Coordinates of C-alpha atoms and ligand atoms in Angstrom, one line a residue:
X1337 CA 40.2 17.4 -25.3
X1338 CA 41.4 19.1 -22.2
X1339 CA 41.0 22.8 -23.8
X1340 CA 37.3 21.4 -24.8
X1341 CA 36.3 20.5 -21.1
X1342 CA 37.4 23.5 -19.9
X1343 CA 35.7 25.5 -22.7
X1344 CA 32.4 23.6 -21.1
X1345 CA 33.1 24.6 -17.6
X1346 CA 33.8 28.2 -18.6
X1347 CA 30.4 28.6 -20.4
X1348 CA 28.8 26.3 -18.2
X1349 CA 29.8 27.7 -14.8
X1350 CA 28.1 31.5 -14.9
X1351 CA 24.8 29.1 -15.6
X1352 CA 25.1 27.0 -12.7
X1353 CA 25.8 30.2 -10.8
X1354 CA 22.9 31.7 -11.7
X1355 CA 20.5 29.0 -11.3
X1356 CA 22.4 28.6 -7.7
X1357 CA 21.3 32.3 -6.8
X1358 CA 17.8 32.4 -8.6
X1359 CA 16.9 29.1 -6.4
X1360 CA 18.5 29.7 -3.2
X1361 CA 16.6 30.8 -0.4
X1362 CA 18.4 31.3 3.4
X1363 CA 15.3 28.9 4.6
X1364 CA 17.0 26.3 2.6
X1365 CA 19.4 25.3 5.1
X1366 CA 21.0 22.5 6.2
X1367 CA 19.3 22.4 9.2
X1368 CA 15.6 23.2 7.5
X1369 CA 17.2 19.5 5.4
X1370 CA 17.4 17.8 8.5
X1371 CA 14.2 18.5 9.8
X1372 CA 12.0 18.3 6.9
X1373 CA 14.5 14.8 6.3
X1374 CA 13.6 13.1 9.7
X1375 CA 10.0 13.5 8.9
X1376 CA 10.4 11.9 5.6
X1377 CA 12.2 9.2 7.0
X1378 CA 10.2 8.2 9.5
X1379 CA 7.3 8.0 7.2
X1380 CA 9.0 6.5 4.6
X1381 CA 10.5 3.5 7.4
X1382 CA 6.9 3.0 8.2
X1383 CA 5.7 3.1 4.8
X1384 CA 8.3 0.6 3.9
X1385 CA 7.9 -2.2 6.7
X1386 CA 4.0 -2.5 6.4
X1387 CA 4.9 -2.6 2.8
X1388 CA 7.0 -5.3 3.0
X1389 CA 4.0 -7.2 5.3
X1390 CA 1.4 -6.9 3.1
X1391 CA 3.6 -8.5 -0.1
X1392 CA 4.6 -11.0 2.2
X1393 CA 1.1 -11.9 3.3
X1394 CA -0.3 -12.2 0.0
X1395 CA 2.3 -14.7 -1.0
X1396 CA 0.2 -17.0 1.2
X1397 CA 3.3 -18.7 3.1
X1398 CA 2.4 -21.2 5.3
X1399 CA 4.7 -19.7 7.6
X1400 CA 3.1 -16.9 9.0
X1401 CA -0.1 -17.0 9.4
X1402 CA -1.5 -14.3 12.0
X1403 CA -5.4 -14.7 12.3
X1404 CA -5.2 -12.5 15.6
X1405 CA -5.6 -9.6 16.3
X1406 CA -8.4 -9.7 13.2
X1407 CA -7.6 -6.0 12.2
X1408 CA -3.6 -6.3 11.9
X1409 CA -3.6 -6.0 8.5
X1410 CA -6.5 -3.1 8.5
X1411 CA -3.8 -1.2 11.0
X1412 CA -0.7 -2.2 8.8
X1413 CA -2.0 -1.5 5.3
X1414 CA -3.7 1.8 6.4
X1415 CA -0.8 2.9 8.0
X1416 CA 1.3 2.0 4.7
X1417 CA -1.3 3.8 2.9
X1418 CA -1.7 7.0 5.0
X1419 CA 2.5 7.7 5.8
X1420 CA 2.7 6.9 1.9
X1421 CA 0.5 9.5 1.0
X1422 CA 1.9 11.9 3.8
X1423 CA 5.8 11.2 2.5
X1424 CA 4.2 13.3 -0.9
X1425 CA 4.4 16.7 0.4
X1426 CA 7.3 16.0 2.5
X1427 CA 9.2 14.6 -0.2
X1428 CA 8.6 18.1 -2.2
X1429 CA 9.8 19.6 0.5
X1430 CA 12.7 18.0 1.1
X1431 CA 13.1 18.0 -2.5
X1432 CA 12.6 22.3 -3.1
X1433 CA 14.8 22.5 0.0
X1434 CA 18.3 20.9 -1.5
X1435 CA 17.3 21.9 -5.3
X1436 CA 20.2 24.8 -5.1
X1437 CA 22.4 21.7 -4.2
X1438 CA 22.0 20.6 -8.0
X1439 CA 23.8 23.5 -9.0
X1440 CA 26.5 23.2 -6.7
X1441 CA 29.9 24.2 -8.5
X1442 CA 32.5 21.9 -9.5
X1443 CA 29.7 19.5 -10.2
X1444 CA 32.6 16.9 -9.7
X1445 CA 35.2 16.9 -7.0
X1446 CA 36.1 13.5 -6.1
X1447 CA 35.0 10.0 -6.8
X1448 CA 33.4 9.9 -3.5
X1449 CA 31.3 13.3 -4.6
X1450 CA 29.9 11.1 -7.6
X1451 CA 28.9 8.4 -5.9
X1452 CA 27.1 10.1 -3.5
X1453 CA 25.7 12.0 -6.1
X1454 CA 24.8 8.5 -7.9
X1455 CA 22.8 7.5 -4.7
X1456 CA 21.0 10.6 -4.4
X1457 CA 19.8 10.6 -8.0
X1458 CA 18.6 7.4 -7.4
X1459 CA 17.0 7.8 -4.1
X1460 CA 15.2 10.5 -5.6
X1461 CA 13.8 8.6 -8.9
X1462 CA 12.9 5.4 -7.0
X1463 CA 11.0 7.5 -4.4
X1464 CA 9.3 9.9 -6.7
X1465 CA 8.2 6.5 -9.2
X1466 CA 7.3 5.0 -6.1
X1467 CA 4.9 7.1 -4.1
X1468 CA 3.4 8.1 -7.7
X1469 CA 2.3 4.5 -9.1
X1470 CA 1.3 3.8 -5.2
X1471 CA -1.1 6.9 -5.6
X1472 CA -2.6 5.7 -8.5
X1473 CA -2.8 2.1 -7.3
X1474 CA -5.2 3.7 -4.3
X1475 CA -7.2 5.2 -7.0
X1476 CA -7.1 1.7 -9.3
X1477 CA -5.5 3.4 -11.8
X1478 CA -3.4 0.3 -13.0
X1479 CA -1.7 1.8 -16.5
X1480 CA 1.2 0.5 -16.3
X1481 CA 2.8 -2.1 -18.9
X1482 CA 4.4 -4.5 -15.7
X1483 CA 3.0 -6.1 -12.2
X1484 CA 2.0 -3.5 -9.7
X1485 CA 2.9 -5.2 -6.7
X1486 CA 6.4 -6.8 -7.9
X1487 CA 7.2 -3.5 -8.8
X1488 CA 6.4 -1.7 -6.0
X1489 CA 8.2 -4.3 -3.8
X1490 CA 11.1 -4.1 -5.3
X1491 CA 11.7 -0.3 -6.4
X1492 CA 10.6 0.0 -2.5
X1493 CA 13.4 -1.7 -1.5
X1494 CA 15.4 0.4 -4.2
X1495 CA 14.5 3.4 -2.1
X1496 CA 15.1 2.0 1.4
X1497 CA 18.2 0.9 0.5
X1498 CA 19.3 4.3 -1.0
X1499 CA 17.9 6.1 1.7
X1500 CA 20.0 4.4 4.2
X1501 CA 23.4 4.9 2.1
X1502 CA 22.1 8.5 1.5
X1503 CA 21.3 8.8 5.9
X1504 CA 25.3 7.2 6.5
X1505 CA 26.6 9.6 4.3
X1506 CA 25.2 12.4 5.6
X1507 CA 25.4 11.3 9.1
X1508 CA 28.1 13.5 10.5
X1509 CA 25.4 16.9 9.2
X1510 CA 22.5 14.9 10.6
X1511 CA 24.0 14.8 13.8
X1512 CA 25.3 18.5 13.6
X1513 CA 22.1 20.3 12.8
X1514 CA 19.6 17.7 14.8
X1515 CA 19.0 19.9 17.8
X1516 CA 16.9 22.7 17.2
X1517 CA 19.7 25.0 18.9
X1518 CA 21.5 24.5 15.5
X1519 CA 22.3 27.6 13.3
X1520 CA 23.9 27.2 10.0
X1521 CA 23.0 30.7 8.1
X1522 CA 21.6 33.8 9.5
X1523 CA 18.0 33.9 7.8
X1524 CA 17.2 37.3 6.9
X1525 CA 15.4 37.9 3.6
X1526 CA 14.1 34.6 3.4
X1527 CA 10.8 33.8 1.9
X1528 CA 9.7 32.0 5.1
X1529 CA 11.0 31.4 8.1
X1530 CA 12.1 27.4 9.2
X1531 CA 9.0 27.6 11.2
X1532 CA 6.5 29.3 8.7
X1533 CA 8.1 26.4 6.3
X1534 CA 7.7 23.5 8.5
X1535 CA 4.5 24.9 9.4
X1536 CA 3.5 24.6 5.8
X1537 CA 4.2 21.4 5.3
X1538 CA 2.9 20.9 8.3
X1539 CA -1.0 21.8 7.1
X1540 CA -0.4 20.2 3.6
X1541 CA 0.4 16.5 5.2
X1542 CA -2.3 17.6 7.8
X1543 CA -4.7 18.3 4.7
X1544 CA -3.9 15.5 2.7
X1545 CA -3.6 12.6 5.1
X1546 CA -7.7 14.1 6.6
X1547 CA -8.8 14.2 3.2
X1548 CA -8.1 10.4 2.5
X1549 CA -7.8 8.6 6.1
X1550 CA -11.3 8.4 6.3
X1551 CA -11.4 5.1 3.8
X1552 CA -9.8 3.1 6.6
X1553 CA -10.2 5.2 10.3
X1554 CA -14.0 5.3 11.0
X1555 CA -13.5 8.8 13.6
X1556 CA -12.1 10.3 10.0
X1557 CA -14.9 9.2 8.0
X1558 CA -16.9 12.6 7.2
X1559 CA -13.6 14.0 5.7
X1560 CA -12.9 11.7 3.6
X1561 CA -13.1 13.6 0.0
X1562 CA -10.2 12.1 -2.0
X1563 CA -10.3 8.7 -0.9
X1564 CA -11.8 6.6 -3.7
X1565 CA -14.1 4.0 -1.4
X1566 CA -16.4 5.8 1.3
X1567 CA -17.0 3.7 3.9
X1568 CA -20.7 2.6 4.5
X1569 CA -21.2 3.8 0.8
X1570 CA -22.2 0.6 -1.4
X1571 CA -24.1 -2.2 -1.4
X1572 CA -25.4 -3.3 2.0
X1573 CA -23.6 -0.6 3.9
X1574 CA -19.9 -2.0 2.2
X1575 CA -17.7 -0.6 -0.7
X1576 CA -17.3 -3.0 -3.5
X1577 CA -13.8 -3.7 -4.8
X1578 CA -15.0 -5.2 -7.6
X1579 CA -18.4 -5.7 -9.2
X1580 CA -19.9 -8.9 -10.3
X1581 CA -20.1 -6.9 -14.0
X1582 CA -16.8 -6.3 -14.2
X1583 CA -15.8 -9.7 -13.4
X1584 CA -18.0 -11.1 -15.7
X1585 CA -19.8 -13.2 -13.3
X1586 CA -23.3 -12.4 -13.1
X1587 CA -25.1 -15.6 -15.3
X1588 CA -22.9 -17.9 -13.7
X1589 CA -23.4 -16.5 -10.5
X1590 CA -27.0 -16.2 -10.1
X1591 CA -27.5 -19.7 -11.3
X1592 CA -30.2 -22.2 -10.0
X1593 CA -27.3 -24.5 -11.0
X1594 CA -24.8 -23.0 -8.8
X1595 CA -22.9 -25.8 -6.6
X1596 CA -20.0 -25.2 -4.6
X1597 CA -17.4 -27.9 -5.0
X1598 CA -15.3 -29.4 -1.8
X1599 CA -12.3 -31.9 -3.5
X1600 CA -10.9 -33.9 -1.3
X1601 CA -8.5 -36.9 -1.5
X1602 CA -9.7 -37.5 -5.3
X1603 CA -13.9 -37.1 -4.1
X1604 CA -15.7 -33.8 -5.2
X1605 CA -18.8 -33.2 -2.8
X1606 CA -20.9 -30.4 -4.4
X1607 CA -23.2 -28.2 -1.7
X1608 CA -26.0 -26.0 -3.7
X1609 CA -27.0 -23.1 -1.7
X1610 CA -29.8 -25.2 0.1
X1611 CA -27.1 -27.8 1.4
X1612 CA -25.0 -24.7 3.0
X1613 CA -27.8 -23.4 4.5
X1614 CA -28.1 -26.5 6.4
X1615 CA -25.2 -26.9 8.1
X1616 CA -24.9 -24.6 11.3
X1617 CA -24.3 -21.4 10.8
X1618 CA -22.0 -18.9 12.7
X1619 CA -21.9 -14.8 12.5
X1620 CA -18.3 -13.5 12.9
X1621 CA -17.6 -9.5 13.0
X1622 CA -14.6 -9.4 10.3
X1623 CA -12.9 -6.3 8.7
X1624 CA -12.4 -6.3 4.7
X1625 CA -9.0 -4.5 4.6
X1626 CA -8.1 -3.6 1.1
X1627 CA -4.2 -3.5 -0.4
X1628 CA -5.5 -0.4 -1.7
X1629 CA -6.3 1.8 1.4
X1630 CA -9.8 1.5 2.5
X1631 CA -10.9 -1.0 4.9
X1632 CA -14.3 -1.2 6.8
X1633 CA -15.8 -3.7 9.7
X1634 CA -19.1 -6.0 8.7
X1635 CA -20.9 -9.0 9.9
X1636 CA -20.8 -11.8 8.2
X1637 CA -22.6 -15.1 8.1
X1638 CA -21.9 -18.3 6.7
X1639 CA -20.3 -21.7 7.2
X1640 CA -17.3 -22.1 9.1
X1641 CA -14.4 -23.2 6.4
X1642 CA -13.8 -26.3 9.1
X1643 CA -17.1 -27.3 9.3
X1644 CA -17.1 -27.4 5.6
X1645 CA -14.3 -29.3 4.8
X1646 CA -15.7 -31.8 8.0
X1647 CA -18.8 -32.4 6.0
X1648 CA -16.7 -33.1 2.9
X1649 CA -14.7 -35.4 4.6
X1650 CA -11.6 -33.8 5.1
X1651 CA -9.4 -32.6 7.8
X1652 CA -10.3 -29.0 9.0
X1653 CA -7.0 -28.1 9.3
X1654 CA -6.3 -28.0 5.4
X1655 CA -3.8 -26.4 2.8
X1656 CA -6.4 -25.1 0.6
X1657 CA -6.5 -23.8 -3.2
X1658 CA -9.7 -21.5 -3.5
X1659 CA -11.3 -20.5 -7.1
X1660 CA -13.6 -18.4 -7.9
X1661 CA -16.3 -18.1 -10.9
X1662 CA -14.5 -15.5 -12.2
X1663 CA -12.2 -17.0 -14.7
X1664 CA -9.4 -14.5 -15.1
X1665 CA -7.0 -11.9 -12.7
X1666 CA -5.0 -12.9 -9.9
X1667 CA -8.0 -12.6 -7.2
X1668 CA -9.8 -15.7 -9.4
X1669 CA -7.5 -17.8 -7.5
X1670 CA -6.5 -17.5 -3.9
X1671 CA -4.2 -20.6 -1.5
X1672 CA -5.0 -20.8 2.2
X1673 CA -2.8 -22.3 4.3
X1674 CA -4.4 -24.5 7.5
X1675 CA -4.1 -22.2 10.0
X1676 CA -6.9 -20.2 8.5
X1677 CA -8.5 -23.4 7.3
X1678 CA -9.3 -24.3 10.6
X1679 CA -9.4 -20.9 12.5
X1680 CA -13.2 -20.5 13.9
X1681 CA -13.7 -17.4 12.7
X1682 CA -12.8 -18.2 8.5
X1683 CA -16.2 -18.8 7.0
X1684 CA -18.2 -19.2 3.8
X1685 CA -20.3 -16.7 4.4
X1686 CA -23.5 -16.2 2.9
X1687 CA -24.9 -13.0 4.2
X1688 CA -23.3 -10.0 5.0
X1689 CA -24.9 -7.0 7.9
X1690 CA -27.9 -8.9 7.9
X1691 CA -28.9 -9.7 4.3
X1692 CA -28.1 -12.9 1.7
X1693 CA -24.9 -11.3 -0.2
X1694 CA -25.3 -9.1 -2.8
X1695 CA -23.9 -10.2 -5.7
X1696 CA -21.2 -7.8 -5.8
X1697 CA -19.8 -9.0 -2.8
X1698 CA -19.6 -12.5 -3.5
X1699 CA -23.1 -14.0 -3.9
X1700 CA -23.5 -16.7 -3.7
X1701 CA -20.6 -17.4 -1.1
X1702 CA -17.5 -16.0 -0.6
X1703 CA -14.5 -16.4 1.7
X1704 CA -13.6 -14.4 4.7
X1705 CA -11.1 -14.8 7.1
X1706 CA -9.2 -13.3 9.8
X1707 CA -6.5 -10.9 9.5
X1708 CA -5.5 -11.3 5.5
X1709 CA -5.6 -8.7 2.8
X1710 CA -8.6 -8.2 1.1
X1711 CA -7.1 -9.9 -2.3
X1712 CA -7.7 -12.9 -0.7
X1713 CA -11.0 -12.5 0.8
X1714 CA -12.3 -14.4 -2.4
X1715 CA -15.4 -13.6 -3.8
X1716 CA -18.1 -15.8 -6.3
X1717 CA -16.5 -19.2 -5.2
X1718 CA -16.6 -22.2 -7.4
X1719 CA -14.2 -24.5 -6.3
X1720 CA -12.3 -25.2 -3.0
X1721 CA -9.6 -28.0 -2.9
X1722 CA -8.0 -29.5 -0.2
X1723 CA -3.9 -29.8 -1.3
X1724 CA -2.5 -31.1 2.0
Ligands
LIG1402 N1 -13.3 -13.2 -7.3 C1 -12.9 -12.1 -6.8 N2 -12.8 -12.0 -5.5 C2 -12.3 -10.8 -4.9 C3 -11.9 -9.7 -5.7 C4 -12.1 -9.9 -7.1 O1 -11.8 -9.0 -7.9 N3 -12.5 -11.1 -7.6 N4 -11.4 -8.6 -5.1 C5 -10.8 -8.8 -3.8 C6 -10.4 -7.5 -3.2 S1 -9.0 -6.8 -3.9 C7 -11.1 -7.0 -2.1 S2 -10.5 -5.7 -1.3 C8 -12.3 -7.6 -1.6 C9 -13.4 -6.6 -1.5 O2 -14.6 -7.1 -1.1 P1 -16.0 -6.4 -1.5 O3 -15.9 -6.0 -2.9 O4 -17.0 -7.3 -1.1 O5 -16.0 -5.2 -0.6 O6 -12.7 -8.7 -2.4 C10 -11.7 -9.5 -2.9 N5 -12.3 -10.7 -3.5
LIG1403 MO1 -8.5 -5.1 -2.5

């Protein structure tokens, strides 16, 4: 057994030297790790905490409920969107930089050596799955046989944690080659220089962060060619998340027979479009800020939730449970807790920019609120019950 292991290592050994020299390069240093390694951290640290927001937000809990400023979440989620997408080409970096690492020879020195090695494999995987189901959640892309958002949730906490076992380890090098004094291997014959490198980089998060900011920063919006959902591009100046064809909605939308139900302690008051109309009407300025990215200011029109549920009969400050026409998917459904019930600005709105809804943004009423992800700005309603 032992003559057999080292038989492996003999053979093996000239390979891993070889693959150690074709993909060294003096630019991969440990200080060009550090560097390119701080940026990737701080990305992925913001990238991770307006993560963890926007799950939590969408879990409707009744104990959190921020209505003000209005465009928090647009600022969290397109900050979790933008460092997300900018952590792609650091992350290649970072990763081409430490490749040679892999072939590092022995392969196994000490139990400590493994586990480190453990973590890094895993902090690796996680990240890579990670930013790559994100990216094709921006661009709806949902192909994947389990929940997106569970999923991304929890393999995000998979890489956060890795990442800070993976900083602690190598905290005595981080320390060593933070400064930009720091040397660690004369450089010549490199294929770049740390600068040319970092400058690199530099123009490819530039490029790609320009490219799609644009769905969610109005300054960015003429250079927004890879983001999925222009702003101002759809239907009464707004992008459409989803269209009243795809959620199968159109007949029962459009119906002369359309009535939107209020139940209320056991009594269901039903108000056709004619009966909303007639109570008084308020225009709020409210952002739609999707999970996915985008996110864009309109003016909306409508019934104030409160002044609703008054008319019904109810309280205004109400635990709600919102449905919608559409029958299936987990934006059919929506909970509201009170403190949105009864904020001033949460309406039924009717119009949007100016016009009666188009149908593919809610007609005839939808919900809009103050400062929640756009998953719960529900769309074709049907029913709204009053649970508490
Ligand atoms: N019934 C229903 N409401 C819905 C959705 C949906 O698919 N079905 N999509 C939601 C999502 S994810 C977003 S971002 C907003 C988008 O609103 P818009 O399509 O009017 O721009 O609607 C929300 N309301
Ligand atoms: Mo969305």
């Amino acid at each position: 057994m032992a003559d057999l292991t080292s038989r492996v290592a003999d053979r093996l050994e000239p390979v891993f030297a070889r693959l150690r020299r074709t993909s060294s390069d003096p630019v991969k240093s440990t200080r060009t790790a550090v560097v390119i390694g701080r940026l990737l951290g701080a990305a992925f640290t913001i990238c991770f905490a307006t993560g963890v927001f926007s799950h939590v937000l969408q879990d409707y809990p009744s104990w959190i409920v921020l209505p003000r400023p209005v465009s928090l979440y647009r600022v969290t989620q397109g900050l979790h969107v933008i460092s997300g997408i900018a952590s792609i080409p650091l992350l290649l970096a970072k990763l081409w930089t430490v490749f040679p690492r892999l072939f590092e020879w022995p392969p196994i020195r000490s139990l400590a050596g493994v586990l480190e090695r453990l973590s890094i494999a895993v902090l690796v995987t996680a990240s890579l799955v990670e930013v790559a189901i994100g990216l094709l959640n921006i661009f709806q892309v949902y192909v994947f046989p389990f929940p997106f958002r569970q999923t991304h949730y929890a393999l995000g906490w998979v890489v956060f944690g890795s990442l800070i076992v993976h900083i602690a380890v190598k905290l005595p090098l981080i320390a060593r080659y933070w400064r930009s004094g720091a040397r660690d291997r004369p450089r010549a014959g490199a294929v770049v220089s740390r600068r040319g490198l970092v400058g690199i980089v530099g123009v490819m998060v530039g490029a790609v962060t320009v490219t799609t900011a644009g769905q969610t920063i109005d300054a960015l919006k003429p250079f927004n060619i890879l983001g999925p959902r222009k702003q101002n591009i759809g239907p009464q100046g707004l992008p459409v998340n989803k269209t009243a064809m795809q959620a199968g909605v159109i007949a029962v939308a459009k119906s002369p027979e359309w009535a939107l139900e209020v139940v209320a302690g056991g009594a269901t008051t039903r108000f056709d479009l004619t009966a909303l109309r007639a109570l008084p009407q308020t225009t709020v300025d409210l952002p739609i800020a999707c999970v996915e990215g985008w996110s864009q200011m309109a003016r909306w029109k409508g019934v104030r939730m409160r002044d609703l549920l008054e008319a019904a009969g109810a309280a205004a400050e109400s635990d709600l449970k919102v449905r919608s026409l559409q029958r299936n998917g987990v934006t059919s459904r929506m909970e509201m807790p009170a403190g949105f019930s009864a904020d001033p600005m949460t309406l039924v709105a009717l119009e949007l920019n100016g016009e009666v809804l188009d149908i593919d943004h809610g007609y005839p009423a939808r919900v809009i609120a103050p400062g929640r992800p756009g998953a719960l700005q529900t769309k074709w309603l049907a029913r709204i019950e009053v649970v508490s």
